[in-house]
Coordinates of C-alpha atoms and ligand atoms in Angstrom, one line a residue:
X1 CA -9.4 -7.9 -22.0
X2 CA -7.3 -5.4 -20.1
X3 CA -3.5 -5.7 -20.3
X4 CA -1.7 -7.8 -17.6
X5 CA 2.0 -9.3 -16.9
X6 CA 3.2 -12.6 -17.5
X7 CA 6.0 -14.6 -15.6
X8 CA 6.5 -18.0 -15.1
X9 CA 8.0 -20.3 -12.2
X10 CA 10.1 -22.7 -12.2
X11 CA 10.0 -24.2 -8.7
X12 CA 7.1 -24.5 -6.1
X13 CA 8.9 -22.2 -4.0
X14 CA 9.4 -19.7 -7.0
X15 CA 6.0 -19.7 -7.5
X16 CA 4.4 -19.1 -4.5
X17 CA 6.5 -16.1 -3.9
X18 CA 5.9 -15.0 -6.9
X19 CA 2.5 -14.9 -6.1
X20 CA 3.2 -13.3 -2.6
X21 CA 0.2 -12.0 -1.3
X22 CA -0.9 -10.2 -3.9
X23 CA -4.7 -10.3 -4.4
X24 CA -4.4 -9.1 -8.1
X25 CA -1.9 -11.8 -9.1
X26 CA -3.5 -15.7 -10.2
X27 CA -1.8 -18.8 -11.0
X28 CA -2.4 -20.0 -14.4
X29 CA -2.4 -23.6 -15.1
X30 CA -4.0 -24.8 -18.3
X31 CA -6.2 -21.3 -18.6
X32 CA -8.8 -23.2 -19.8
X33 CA -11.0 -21.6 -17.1
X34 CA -9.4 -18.7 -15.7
X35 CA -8.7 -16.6 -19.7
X36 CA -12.2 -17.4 -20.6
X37 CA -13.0 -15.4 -17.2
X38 CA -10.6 -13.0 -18.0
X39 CA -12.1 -12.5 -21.4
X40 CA -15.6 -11.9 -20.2
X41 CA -14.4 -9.7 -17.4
X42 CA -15.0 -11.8 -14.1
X43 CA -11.6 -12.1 -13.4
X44 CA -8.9 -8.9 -13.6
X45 CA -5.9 -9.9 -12.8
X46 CA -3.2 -7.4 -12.8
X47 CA -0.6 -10.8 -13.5
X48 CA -0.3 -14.7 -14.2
X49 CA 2.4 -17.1 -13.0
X50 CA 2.8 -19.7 -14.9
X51 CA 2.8 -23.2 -13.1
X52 CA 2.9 -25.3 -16.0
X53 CA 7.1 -26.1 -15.8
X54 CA 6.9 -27.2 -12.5
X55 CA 8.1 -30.3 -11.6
X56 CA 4.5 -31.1 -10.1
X57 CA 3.8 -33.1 -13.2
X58 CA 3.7 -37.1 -11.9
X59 CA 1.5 -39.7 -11.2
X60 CA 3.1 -41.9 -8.1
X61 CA 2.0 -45.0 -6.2
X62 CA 2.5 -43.7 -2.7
X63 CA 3.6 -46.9 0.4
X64 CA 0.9 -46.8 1.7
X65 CA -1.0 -48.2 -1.7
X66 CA -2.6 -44.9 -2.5
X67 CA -1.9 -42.6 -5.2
X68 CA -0.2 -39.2 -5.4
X69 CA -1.3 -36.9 -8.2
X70 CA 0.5 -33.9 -8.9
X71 CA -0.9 -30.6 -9.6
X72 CA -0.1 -30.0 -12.6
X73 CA -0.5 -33.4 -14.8
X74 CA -2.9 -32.8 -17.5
X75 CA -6.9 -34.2 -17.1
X76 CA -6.1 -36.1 -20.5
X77 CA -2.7 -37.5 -18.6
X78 CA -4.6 -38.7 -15.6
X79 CA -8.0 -40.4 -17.2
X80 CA -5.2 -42.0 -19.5
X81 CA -2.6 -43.9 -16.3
X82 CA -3.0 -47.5 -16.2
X83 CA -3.0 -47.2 -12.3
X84 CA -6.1 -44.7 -12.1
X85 CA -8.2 -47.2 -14.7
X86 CA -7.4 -50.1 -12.4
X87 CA -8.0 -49.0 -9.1
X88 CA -9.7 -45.5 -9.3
X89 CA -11.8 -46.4 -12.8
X90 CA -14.3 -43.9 -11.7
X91 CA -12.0 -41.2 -11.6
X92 CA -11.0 -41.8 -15.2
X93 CA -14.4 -42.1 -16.4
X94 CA -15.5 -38.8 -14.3
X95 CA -12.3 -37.1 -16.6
X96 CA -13.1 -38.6 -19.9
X97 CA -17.0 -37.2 -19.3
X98 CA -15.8 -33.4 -18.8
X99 CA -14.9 -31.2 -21.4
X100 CA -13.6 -32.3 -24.9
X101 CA -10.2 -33.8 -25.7
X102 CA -8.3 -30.7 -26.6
X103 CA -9.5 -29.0 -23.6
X104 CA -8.2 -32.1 -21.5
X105 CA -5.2 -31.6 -22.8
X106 CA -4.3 -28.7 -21.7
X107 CA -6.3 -28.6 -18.3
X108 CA -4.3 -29.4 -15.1
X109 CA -5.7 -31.3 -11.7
X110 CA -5.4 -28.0 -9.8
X111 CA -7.3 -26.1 -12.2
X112 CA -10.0 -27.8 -12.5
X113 CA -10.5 -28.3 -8.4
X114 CA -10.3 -24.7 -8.3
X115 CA -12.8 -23.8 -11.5
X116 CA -15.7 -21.5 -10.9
X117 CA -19.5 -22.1 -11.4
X118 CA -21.1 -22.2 -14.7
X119 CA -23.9 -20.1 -13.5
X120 CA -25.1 -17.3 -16.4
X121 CA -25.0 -14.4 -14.0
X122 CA -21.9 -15.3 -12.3
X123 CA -20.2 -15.1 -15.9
X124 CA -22.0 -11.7 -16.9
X125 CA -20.9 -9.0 -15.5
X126 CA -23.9 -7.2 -16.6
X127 CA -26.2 -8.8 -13.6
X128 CA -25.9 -9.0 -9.8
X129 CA -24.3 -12.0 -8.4
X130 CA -23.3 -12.5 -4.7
X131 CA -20.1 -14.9 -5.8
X132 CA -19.0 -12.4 -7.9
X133 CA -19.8 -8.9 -6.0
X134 CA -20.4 -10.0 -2.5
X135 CA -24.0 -8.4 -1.1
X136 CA -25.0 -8.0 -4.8
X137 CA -28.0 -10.4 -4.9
X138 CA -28.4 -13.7 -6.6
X139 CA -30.9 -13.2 -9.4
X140 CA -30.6 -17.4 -9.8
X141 CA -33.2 -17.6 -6.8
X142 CA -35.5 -16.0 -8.3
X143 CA -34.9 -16.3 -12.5
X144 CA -32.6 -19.0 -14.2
X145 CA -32.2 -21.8 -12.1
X146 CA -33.1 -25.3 -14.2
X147 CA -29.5 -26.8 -13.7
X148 CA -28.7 -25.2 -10.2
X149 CA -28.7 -26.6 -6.4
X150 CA -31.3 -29.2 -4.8
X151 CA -28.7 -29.6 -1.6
X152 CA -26.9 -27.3 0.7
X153 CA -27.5 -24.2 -1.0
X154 CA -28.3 -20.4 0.7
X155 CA -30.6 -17.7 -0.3
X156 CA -27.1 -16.0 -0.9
X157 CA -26.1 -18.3 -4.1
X158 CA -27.7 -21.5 -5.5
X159 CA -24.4 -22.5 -7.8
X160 CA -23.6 -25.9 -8.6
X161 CA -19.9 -26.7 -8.8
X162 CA -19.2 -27.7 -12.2
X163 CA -16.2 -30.5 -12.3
X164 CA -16.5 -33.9 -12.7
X165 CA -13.5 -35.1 -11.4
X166 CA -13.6 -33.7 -7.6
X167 CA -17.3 -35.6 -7.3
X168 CA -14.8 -39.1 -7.9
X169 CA -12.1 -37.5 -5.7
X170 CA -14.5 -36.6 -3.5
X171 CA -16.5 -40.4 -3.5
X172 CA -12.5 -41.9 -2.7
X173 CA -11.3 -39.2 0.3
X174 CA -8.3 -37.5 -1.7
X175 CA -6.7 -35.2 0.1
X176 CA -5.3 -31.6 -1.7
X177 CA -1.6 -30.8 -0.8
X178 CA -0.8 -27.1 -0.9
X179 CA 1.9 -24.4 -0.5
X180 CA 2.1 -21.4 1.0
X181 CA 5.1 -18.9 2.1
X182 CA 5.0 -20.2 5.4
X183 CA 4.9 -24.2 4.6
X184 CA 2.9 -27.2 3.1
X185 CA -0.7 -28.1 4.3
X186 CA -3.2 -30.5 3.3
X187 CA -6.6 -30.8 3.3
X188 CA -9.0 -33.7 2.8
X189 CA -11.4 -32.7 0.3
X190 CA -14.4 -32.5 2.6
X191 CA -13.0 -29.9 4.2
X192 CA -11.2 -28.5 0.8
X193 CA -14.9 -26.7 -0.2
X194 CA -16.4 -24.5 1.8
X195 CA -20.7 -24.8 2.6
X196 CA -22.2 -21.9 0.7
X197 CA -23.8 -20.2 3.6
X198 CA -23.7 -16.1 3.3
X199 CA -20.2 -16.0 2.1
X200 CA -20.4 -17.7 -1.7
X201 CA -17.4 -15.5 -2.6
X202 CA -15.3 -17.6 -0.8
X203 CA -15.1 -21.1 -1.9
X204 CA -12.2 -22.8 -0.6
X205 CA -10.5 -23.4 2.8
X206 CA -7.3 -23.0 0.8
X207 CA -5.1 -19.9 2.7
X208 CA -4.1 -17.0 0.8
X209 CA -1.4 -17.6 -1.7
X210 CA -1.5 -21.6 -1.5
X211 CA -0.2 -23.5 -4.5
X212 CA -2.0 -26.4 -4.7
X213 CA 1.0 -29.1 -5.5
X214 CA -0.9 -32.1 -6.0
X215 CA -3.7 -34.7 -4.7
X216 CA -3.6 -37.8 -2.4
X217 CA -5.7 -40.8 -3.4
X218 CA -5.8 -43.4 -0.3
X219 CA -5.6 -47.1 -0.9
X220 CA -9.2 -48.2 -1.1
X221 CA -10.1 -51.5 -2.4
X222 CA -13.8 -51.0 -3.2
X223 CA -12.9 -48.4 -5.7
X224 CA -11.3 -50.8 -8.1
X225 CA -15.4 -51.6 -8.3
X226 CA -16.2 -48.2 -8.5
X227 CA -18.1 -45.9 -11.7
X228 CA -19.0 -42.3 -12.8
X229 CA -22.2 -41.8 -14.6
X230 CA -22.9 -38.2 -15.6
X231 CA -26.3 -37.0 -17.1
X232 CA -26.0 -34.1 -19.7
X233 CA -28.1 -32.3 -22.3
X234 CA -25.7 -33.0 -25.1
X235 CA -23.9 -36.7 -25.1
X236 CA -21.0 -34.5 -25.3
X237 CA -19.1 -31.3 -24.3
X238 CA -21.1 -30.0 -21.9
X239 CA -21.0 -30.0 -17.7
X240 CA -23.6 -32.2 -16.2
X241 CA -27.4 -31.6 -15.0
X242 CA -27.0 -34.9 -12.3
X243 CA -23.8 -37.2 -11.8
X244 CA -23.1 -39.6 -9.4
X245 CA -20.0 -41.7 -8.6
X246 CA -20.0 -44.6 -6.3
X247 CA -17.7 -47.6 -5.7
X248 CA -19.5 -50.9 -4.1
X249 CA -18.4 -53.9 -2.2
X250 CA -20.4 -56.6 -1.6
X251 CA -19.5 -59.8 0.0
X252 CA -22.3 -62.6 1.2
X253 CA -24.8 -60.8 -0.3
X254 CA -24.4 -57.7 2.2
X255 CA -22.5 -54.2 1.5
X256 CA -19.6 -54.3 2.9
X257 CA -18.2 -50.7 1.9
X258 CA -19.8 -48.5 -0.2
X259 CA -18.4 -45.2 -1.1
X260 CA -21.1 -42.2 -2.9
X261 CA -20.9 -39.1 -4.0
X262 CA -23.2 -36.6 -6.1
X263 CA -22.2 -33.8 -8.8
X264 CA -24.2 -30.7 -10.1
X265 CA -26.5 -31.0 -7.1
X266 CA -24.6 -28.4 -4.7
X267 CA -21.9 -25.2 -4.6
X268 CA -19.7 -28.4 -4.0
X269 CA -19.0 -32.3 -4.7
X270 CA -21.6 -33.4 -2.3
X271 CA -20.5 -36.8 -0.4
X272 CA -23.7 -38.9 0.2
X273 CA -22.9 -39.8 4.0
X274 CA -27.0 -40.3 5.0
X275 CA -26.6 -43.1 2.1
X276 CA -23.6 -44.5 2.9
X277 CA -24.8 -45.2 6.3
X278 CA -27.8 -46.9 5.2
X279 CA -26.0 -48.9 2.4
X280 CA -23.3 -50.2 5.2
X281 CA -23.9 -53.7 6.1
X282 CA -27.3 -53.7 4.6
X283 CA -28.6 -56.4 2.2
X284 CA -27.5 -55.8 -1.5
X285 CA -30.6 -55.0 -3.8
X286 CA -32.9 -52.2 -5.0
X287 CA -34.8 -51.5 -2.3
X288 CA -31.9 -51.1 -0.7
X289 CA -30.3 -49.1 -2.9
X290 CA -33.7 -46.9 -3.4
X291 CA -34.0 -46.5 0.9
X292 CA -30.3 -44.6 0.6
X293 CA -31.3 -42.7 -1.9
X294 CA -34.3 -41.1 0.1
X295 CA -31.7 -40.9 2.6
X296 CA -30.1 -38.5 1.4
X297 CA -32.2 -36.6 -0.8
X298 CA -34.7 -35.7 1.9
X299 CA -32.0 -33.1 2.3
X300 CA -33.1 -31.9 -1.0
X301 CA -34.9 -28.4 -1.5
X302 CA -35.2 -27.5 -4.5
X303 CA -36.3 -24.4 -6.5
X304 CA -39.7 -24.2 -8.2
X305 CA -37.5 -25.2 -12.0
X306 CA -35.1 -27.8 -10.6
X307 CA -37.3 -29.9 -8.5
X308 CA -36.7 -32.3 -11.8
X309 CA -33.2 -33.2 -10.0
X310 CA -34.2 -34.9 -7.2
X311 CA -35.8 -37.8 -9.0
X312 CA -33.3 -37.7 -11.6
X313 CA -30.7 -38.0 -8.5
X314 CA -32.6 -40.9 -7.1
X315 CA -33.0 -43.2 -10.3
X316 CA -29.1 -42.1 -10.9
X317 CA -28.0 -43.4 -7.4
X318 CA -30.4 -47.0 -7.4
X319 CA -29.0 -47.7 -11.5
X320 CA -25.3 -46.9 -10.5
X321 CA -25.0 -49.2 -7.6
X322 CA -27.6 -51.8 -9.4
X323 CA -24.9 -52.0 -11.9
X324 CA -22.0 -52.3 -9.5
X325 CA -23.8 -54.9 -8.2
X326 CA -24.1 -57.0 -11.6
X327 CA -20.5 -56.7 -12.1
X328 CA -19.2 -57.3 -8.8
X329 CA -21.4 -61.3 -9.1
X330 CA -19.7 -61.6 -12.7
Ligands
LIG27 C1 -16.1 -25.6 -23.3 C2 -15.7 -26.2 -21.9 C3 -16.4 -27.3 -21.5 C4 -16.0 -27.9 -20.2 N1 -16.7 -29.0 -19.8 C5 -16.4 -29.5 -18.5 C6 -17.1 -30.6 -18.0 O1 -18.0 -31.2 -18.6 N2 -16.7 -31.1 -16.8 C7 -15.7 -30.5 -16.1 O2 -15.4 -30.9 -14.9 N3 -15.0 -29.4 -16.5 C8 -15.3 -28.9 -17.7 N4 -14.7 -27.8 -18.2 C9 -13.8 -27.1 -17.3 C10 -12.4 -27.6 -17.4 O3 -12.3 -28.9 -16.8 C11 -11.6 -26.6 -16.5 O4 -11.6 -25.3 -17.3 C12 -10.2 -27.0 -16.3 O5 -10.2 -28.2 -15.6 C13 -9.5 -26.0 -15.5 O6 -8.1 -26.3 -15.4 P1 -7.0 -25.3 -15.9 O7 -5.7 -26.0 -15.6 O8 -7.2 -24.9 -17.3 O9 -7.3 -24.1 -14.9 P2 -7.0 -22.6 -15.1 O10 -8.0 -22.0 -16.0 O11 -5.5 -22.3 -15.4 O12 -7.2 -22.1 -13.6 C14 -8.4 -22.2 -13.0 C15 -8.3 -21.5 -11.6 O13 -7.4 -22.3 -10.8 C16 -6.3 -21.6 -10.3 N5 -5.2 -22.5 -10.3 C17 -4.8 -23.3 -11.3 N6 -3.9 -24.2 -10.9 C18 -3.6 -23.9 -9.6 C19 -2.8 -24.5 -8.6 N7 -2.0 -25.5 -8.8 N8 -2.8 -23.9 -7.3 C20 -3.6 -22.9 -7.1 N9 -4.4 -22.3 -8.0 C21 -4.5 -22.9 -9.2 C22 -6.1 -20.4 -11.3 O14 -5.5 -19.3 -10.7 C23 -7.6 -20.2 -11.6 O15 -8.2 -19.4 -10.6 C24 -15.0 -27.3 -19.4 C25 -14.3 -26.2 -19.9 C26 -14.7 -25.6 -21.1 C27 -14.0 -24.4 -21.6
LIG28 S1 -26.5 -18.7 -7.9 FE1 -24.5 -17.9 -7.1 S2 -23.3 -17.6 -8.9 FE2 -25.4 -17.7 -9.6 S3 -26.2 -15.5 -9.5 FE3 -26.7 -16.4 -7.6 S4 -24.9 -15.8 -6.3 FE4 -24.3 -15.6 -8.4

C-alpha cells in the first residue's frame, strides 16, 4: 500500500473543497470498500477525506411522507430505524443480507451506493480489465463468468453491481442528493447508474467532486408490503448470485401497484419495468406472476456459465410476489 495523506471534514462544504477537483483525492466513508481496494492496488489515491463527522448522519421523515436518509448513517443504523422496518421492510432486509455485522457497522449509505464490482479481474491488477484500465479487455467474456451479467451488459464488461441495498432503493425510486463546488443536485436512482455500454470505467452520472449527502425515499404505500430475498452460496457473508425485491398491492383480487427490482443480474440495480407493466392491473396469481417474469427476462443474454441465472431469476420473481400475496390476504 503506497503512502497517502489523511484529513478529515467537518462540514459538507469543507469537504467537497477539500476534495476540489482533484482526481487523486477520494472520500472515505466506512473504508470498508475503498482500503481493501487500496490494499490490492486498484485504487491509488494520493489522499482521503474523511466524511464520517459530518453532520449527514440522520434518518428523517420528510412532509411529504417519505424518508430522508443521510449519507453517512451507518448500514447497521439504517436496517435497525423503526421507520425503515415499517414502511421500507425490504430495505432493511436487503441491509441485514449484505456483509456481516461488524462490517455494517462501519459501512455508510454513500459507500455502499458507490462500491465497486466483485469481479476477480477487476480486483487483480495482474489481468486486463476494461473498468479498471479502459481499452484493456474484459477477460470475464471469455473466462470466469458463473456469477456475472444475464441483462444489459456489453462486450466491454459483464460486472454485476454488488450491493444489496440500491436493488431496494432502486424497487422504491429514492433519489441520491449530492454536492459539488458549484451547488446541490439530485438524481433519481435510475438515472444515478450509468448502462455499461463501451465506457464501464465510468459508472455513475454523479459530476466530478460530488459529495453524495444523503438519499430520498418517496412516500409509497405498497412498500410497507414489500421484501428482499437474496440467493447466495454461503447463508452468510457473501454478495449474492440472484436477488430480487418487490413490494405488491393487491386489492379485489387485481394488482394494484407493484414495484420490482433485480440484483446481481446487471453492472447496475436493474428495475424490472417489462414486469411491472404486466403485473399492473392484472389478476393476482402465478401465472401471472410467471408471465412478468418472461417479461422481463427475455431481455436476458447470458454467457455460456451463467445461463443458470435466468431461471433462478424467474422462480425468484414468481416465489417473492407469491409470498406477498399470502401475506397481503392475511
Ligand atoms: C467481506 C465483505 C462482504 C460484503 N458483503 C456484502 C454484501 O453481501 N452485500 C453488499 O451490498 N455489500 C457487501 N459488502 C460491501 C459493503 O457493503 C461495502 O463495502 C460498503 O457498503 C461500502 O461502504 P463504506 O462506507 O465502507 O464505503 P468506502 O469504502 O468508504 O467507500 C466506497 C467508495 O465510495 C466513495 N464514497 C463513500 N462515501 C461517499 C460519499 N458520501 N460521497 C461520495 N463518495 C463517497 C469512496 O470514495 C469510495 O470510492 C461487503 C464487504 C466486505 C468487505
Ligand atoms: S467484467 Fe468488467 S470488471 Fe470484470 S474483467 Fe470484464 S471489464 Fe473488468
Amino acid at each position: 500500500m503506497r503512502e497517502f495523506g489523511y484529513q478529515r471534514a467537518s462540514d459538507v462544504a469543507g469537504a467537497v473543497a477539500l476534495l476540489g477537483a482533484d482526481p487523486d483525492t477520494r472520500f472515505l466513508g466506512g473504508g470498508t470498500n475503498l482500503v481493501d481496494l487500496m490494499k490490492a492496488g486498484v485504487e491509488r489515491p494520493a489522499r482521503l477525506v474523511d466524511i464520517r463527522e459530518l453532520p449527514l448522519d440522520q434518518i428523517e421523515s420528510t412532509p411529504q411522507g417519505g424518508l430522508r436518509i443521510g449519507a453517512t448513517v451507518t448500514n447497521g443504523e439504517l436496517a435497525a430505524h423503526p421507520e425503515v422496518r415499517r414502511r421500507y421492510p425490504a430495505l432493511a432486509q436487503a441491509v441485514l443480507a449484505g456483509a456481516s455485522g461488524q462490517l455494517r457497522n462501519m459501512a455508510t449509505v454513500g459507500g455502499n451506493l458507490l462500491q465497486r464490482t466483485r469481479c476477480g479481474y477487476f480486483t487483480d491488477v495482474t489481468k486486463p480489465c476494461n473498468k479498471r484500465v479502459p481499452g484493456s479487455g474484459c477477460p470475464a467474456v471469455g473466462g470466469e463468468h458463473h456469477n456475472h451479467a444475464i441483462l444489459g451488459a456489453s462486450e466491454h464488461c459483464v460486472a454485476v453491481h454488488p450491493s444489496d441495498m440500491a436493488v431496494a432503493l432502486t424497487a422504491f425510486d429514492a433519489v441520491v442528493s449530492y454536492e459539488t463546488a458549484d451547488g446541490p443536485g439530485r438524481l433519481p436512482l435510475g438515472e444515478f447508474y450509468l448502462p455499461v455500454g463501451g465506457t464501464p470505467h465510468r459508472e455513475t452520472a454523479l459530476p466530478p467532486g460530488a459529495l453524495i449527502t444523503g438519499v430520498t425515499l418517496p412516500p409509497t404505500p405498497a412498500a410497507a408490503n414489500s421484501r428482499y430475498r437474496k440467493v447466495r452460496e454461503r447463508a452468510s457473508y457473501a454478495f449474492a448470485v440472484g436477488s430480487v425485491a418487490a413490494a405488491l398491492d393487491i386489492r379485489d383480487g387485481v394488482v394494484r401497484d407493484v414495484r420490482l427490482a433485480l440484483g446481481a443480474v446487471a453492472s447496475r440495480p436493474w428495475r424490472a419495468v417489462a414486469a411491472e407493466r404486466v403485473l399492473t392491473g392484472a389478476p393476482a396469481g402465478a401465472d401471472t406472476y410467471a408471465a412478468a417474469a418472461d417479461a422481463e427476462l427475455t431481455a436476458a443474454r447470458p454467457l455460456p456459465h451463467n445461463g443458470y441465472k435466468v431461471t433462478l431469476m424467474r422462480n425468484l420473481v414468481v416465489a417473492v410476489l407469491t409470498e406477498l400475496a399470502e401475506e397481503a390476504a392475511r
